[in-house]
Tab-separated table of N, CA, C and O in Angstrom:
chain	number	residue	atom	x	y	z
W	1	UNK	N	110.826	81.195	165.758
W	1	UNK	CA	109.462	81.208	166.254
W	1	UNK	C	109.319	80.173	167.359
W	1	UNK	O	109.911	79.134	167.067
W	2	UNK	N	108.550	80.139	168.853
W	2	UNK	CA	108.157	79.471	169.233
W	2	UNK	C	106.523	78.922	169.379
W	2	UNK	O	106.195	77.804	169.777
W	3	UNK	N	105.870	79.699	169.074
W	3	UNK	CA	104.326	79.065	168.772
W	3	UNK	C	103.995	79.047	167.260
W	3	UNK	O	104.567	79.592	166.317
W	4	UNK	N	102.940	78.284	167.311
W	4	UNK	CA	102.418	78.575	165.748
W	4	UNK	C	101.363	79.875	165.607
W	4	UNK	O	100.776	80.025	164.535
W	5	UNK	N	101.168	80.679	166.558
W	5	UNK	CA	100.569	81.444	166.141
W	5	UNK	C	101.793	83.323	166.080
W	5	UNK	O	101.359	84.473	166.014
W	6	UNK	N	102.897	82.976	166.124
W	6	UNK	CA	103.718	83.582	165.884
W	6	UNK	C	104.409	83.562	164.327
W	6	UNK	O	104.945	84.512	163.757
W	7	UNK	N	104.134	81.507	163.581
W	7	UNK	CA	104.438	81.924	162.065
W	7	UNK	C	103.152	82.373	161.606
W	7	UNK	O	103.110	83.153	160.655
W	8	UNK	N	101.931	81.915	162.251
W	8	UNK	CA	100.520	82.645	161.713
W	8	UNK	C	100.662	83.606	161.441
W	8	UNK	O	100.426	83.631	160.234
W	9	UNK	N	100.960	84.707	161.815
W	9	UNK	CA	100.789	86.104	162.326
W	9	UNK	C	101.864	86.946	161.561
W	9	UNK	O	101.864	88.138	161.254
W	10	UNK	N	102.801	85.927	161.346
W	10	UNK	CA	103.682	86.502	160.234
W	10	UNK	C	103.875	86.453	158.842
W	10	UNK	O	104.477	87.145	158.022
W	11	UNK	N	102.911	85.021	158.803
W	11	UNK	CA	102.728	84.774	157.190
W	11	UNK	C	101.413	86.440	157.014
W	11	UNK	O	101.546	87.478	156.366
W	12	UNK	N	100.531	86.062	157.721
W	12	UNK	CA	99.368	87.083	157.397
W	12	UNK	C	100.168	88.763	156.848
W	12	UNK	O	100.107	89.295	155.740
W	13	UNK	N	100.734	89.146	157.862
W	13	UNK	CA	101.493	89.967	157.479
W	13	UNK	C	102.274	90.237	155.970
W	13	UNK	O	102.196	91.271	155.306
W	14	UNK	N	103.006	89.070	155.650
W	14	UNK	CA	103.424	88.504	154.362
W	14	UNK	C	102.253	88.933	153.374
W	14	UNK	O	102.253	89.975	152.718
W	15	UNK	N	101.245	87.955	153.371
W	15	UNK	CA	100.236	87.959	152.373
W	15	UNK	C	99.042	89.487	152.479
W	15	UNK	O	97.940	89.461	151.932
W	16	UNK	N	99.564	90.720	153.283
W	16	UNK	CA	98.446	91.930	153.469
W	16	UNK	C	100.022	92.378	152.581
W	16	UNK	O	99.691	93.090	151.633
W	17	UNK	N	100.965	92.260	152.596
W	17	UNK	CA	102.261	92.954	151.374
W	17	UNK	C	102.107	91.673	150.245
W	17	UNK	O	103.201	91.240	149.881
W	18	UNK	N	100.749	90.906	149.549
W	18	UNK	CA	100.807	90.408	148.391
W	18	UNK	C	102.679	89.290	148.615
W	18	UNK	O	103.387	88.996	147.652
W	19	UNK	N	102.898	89.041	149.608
W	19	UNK	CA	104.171	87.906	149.722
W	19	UNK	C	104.004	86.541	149.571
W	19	UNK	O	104.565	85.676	150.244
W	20	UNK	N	103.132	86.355	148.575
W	20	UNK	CA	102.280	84.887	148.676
W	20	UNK	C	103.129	83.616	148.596
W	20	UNK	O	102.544	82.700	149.173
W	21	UNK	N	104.185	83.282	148.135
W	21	UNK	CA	104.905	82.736	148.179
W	21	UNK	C	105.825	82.547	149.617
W	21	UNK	O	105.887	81.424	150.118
W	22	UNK	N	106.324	83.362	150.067
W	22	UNK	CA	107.126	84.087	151.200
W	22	UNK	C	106.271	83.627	152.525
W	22	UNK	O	106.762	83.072	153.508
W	23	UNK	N	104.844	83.985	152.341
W	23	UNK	CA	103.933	82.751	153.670
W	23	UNK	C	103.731	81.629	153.527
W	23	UNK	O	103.415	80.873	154.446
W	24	UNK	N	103.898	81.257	152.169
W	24	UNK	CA	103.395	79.486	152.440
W	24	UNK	C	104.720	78.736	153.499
W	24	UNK	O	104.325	77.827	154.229
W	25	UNK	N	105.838	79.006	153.558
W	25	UNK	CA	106.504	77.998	154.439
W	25	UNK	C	106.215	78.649	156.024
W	25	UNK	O	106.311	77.986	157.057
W	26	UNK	N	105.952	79.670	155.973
W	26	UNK	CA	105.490	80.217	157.586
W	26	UNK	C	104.087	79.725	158.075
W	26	UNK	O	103.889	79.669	159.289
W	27	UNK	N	103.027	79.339	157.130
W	27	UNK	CA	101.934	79.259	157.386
W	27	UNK	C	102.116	77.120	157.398
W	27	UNK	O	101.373	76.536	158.186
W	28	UNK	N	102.920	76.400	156.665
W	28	UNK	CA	103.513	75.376	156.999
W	28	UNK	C	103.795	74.783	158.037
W	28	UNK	O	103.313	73.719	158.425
W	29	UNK	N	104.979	75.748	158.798
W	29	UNK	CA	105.370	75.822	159.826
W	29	UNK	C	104.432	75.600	161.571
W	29	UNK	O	104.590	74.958	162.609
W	30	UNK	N	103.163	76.888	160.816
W	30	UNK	CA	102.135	77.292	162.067
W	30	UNK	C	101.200	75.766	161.617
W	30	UNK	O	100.290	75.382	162.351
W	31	UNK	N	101.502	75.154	160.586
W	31	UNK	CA	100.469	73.518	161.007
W	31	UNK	C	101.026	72.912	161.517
W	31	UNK	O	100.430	72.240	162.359
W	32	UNK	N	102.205	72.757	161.411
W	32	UNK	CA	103.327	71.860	161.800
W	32	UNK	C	103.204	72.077	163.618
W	32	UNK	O	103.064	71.094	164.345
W	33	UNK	N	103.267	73.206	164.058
W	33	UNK	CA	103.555	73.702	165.575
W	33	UNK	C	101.964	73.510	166.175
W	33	UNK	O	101.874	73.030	167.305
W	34	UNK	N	100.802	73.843	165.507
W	34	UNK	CA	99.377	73.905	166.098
W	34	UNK	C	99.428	72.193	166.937
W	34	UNK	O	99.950	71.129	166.605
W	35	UNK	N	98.610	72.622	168.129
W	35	UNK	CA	97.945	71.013	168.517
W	35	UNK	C	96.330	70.537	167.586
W	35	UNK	O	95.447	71.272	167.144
W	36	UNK	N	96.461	69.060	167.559
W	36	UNK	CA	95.967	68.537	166.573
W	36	UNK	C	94.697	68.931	166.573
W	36	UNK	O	93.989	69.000	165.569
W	37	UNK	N	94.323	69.243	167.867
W	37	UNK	CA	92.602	69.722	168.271
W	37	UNK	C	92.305	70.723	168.206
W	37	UNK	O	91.286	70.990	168.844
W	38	UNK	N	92.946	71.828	167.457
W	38	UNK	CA	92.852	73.566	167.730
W	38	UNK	C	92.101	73.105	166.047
W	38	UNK	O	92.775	73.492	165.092
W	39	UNK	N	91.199	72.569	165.808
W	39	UNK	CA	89.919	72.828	164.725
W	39	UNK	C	90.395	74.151	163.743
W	39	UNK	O	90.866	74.393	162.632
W	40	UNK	N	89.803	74.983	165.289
W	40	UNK	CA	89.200	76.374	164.190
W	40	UNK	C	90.598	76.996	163.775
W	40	UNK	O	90.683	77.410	162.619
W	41	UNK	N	91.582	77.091	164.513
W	41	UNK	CA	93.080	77.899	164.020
W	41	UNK	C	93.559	77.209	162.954
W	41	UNK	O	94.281	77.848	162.188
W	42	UNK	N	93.287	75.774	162.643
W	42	UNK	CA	93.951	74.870	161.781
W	42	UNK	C	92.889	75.043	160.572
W	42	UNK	O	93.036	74.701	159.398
W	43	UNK	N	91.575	75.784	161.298
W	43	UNK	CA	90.779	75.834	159.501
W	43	UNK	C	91.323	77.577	158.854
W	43	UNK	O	91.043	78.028	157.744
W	44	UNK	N	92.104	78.242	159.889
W	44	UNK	CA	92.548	79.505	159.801
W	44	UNK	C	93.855	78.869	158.682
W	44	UNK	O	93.711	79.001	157.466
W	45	UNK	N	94.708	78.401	159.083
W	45	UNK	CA	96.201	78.423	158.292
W	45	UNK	C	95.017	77.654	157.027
W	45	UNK	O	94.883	78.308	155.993
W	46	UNK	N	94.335	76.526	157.126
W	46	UNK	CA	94.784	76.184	155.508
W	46	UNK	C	93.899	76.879	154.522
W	46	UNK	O	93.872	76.694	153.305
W	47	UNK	N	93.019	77.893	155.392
W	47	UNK	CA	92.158	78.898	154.188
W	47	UNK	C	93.654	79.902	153.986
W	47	UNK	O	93.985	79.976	152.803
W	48	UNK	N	94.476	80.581	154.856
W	48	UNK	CA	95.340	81.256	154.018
W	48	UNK	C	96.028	80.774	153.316
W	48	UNK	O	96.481	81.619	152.545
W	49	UNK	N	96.318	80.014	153.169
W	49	UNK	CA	97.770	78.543	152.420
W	49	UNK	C	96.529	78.620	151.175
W	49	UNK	O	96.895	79.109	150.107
W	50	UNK	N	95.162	78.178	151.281
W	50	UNK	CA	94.593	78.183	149.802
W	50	UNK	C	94.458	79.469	149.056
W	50	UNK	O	94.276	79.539	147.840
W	51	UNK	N	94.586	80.742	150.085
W	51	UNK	CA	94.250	81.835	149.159
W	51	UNK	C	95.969	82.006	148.638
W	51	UNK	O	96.239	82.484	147.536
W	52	UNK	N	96.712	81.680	149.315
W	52	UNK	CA	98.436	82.212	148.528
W	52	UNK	C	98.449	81.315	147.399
W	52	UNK	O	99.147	81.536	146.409
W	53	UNK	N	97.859	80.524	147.492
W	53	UNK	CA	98.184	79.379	146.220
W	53	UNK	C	97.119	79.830	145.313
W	53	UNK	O	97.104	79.584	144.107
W	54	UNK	N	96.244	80.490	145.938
W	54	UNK	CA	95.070	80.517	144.656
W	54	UNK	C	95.615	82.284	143.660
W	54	UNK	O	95.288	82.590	142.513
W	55	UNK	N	96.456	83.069	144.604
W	55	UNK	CA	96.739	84.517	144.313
W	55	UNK	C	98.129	83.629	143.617
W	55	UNK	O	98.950	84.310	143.003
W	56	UNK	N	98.258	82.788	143.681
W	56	UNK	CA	100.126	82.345	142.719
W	56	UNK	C	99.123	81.615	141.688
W	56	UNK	O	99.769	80.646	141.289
W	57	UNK	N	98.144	81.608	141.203
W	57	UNK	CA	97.719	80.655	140.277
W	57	UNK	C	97.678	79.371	140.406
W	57	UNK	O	97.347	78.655	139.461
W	58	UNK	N	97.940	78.992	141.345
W	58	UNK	CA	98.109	77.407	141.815
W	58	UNK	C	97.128	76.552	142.014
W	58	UNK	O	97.330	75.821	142.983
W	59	UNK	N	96.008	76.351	141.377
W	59	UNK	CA	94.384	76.221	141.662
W	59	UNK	C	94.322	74.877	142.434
W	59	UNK	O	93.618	74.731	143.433
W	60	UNK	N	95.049	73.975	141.943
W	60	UNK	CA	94.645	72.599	142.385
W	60	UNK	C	95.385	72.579	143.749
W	60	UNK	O	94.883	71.662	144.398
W	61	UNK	N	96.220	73.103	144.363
W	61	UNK	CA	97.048	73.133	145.638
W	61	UNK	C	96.082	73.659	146.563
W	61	UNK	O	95.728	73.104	147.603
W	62	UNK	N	95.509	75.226	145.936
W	62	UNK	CA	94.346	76.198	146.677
W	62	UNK	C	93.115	75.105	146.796
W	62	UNK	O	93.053	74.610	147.922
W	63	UNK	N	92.238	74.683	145.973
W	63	UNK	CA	91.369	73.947	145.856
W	63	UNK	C	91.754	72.408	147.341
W	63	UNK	O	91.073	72.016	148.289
W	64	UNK	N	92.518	72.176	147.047
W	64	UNK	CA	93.030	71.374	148.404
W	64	UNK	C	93.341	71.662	149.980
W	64	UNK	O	93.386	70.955	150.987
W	65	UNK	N	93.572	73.331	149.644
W	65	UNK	CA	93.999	73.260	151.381
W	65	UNK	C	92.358	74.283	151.491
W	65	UNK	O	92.095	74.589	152.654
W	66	UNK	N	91.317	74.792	150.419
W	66	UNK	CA	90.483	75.611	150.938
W	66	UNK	C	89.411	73.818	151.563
W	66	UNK	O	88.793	73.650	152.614
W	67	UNK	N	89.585	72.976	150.555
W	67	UNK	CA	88.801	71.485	151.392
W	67	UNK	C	89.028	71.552	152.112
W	67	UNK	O	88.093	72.070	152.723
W	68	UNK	N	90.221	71.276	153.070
W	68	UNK	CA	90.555	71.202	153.892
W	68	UNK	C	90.700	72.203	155.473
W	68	UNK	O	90.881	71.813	156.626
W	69	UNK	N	90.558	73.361	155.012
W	69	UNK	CA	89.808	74.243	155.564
W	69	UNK	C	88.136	74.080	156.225
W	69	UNK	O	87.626	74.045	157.345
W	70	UNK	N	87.761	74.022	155.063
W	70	UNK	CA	86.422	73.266	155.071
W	70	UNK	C	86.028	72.015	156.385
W	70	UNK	O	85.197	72.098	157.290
W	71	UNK	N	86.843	71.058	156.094
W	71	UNK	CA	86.670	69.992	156.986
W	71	UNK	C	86.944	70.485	158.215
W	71	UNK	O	86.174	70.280	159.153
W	72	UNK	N	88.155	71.240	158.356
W	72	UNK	CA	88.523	71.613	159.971
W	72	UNK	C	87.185	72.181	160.494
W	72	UNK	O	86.555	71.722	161.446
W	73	UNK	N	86.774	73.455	159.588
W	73	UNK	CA	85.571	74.099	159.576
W	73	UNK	C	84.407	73.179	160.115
W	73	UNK	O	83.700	73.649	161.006
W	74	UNK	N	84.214	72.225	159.764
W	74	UNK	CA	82.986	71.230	160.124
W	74	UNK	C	83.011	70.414	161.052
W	74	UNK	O	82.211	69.519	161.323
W	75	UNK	N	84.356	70.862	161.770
W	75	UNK	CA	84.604	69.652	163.067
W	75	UNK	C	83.928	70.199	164.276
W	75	UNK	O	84.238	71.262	164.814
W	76	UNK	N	83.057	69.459	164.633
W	76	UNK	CA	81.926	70.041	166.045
W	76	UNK	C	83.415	70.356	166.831
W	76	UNK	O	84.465	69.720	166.935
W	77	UNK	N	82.999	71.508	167.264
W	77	UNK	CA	83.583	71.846	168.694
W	77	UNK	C	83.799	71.545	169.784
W	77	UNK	O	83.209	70.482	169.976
W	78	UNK	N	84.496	71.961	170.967
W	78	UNK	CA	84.657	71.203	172.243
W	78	UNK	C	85.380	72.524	172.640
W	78	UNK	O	85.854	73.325	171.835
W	79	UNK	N	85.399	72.651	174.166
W	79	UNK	CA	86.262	73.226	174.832
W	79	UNK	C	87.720	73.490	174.909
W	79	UNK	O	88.311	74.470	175.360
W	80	UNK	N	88.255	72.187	174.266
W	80	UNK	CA	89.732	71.425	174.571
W	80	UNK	C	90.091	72.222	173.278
W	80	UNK	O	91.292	72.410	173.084
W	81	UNK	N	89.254	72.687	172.421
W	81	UNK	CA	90.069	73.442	170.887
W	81	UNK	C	90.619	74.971	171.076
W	81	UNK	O	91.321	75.623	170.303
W	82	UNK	N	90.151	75.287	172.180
W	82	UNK	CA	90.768	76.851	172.279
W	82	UNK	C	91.368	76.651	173.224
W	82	UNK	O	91.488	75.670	173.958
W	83	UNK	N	91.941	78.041	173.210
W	83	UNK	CA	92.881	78.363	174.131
W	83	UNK	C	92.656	78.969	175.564
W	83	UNK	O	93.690	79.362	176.103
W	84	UNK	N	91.674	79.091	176.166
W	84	UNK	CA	91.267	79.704	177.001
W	84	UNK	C	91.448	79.277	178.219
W	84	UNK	O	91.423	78.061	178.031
W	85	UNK	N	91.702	79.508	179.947
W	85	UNK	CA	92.064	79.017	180.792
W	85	UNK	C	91.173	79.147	181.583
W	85	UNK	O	90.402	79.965	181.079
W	86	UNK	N	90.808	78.838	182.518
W	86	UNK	CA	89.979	79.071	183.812
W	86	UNK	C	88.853	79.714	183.551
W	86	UNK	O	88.484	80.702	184.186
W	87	UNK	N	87.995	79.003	182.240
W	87	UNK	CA	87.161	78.777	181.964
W	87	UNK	C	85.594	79.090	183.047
W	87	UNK	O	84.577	79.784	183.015
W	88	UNK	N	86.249	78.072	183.923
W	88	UNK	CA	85.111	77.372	185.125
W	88	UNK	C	85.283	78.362	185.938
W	88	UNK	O	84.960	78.050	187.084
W	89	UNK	N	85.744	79.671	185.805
W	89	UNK	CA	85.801	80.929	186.671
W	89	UNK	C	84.870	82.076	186.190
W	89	UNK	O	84.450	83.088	186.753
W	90	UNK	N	84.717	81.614	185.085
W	90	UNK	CA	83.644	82.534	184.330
W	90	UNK	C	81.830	82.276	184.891
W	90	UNK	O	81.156	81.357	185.356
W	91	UNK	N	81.612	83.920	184.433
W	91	UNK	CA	79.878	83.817	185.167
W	91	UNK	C	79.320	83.315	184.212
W	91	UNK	O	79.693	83.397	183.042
W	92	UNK	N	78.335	82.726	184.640
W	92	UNK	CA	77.247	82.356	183.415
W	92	UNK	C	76.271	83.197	183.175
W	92	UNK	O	76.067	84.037	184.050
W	93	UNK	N	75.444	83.217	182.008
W	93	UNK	CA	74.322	83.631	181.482
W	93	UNK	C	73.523	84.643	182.742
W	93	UNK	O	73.225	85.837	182.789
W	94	UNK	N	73.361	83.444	183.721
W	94	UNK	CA	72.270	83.602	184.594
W	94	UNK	C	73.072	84.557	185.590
W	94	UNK	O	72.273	85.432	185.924
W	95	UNK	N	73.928	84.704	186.020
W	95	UNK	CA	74.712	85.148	186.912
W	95	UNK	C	75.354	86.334	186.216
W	95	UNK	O	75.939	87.165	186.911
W	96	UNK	N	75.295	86.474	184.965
W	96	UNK	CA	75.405	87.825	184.709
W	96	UNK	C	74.531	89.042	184.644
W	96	UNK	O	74.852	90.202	184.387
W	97	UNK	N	73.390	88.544	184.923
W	97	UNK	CA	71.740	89.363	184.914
W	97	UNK	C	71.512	90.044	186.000
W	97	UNK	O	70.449	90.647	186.139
C-alpha cells in the first residue's frame, strides 16, 4: 500500500465479507499512514476498528476506538484537514447565482 486510504478501502472491503479480524491490521496501518490533521478520515478508521472489535466481541477495545472516534469527530474543522486542492479556484455562493 502506499496511502492510507488504500489500507482504508481495503479493510472496509474486509469487514462488508464479515473479515473483522483480517481489517484491524489494515485499518492500523491507514492510522499509522493518515496525516495527523485529516480529523474526519481519522474519526473514519477508528469508528471501523470499534465496530470489528465490537462484531469480535471485544467491547472494551470497541468502546475505546468508538471514544476516540468521537473525539476526532469533535475536532472543529479547518481547511488543512481535507484533501482538496485549489480550493481558492472555486466560485462562491454569490458567484454561483
Amino acid at each position: 500500500f502506499t496511502a492510507w486510504s488504500e489500507c482504508y478501502f481495503e479493510a472496509v472491503g474486509l469487514i462488508n465479507n464479515q473479515e473483522y479480524a483480517e481489517a484491524i491490521p489494515l485499518l492500523v496501518e491507514a492510522e499509522q499512514r493518515i496525516d495527523a490533521n485529516k480529523t474526519v478520515q481519522r474519526a473514519q478508521i477508528a469508528e471501523r476498528m470499534g465496530y470489528c472489535f465490537h462484531q469480535l466481541a471485544k467491547f472494551g477495545e470497541a468502546e475505546r476506538d468508538y471514544g476516540q472516534a468521537l473525539v476526532f469527530a469533535a475536532t472543529p474543522l479547518d481547511e488543512q484537514m481535507f484533501e482538496v486542492r485549489g480550493a481558492e479556484q472555486l466560485e462562491s455562493a454569490e458567484e454561483r447565482k
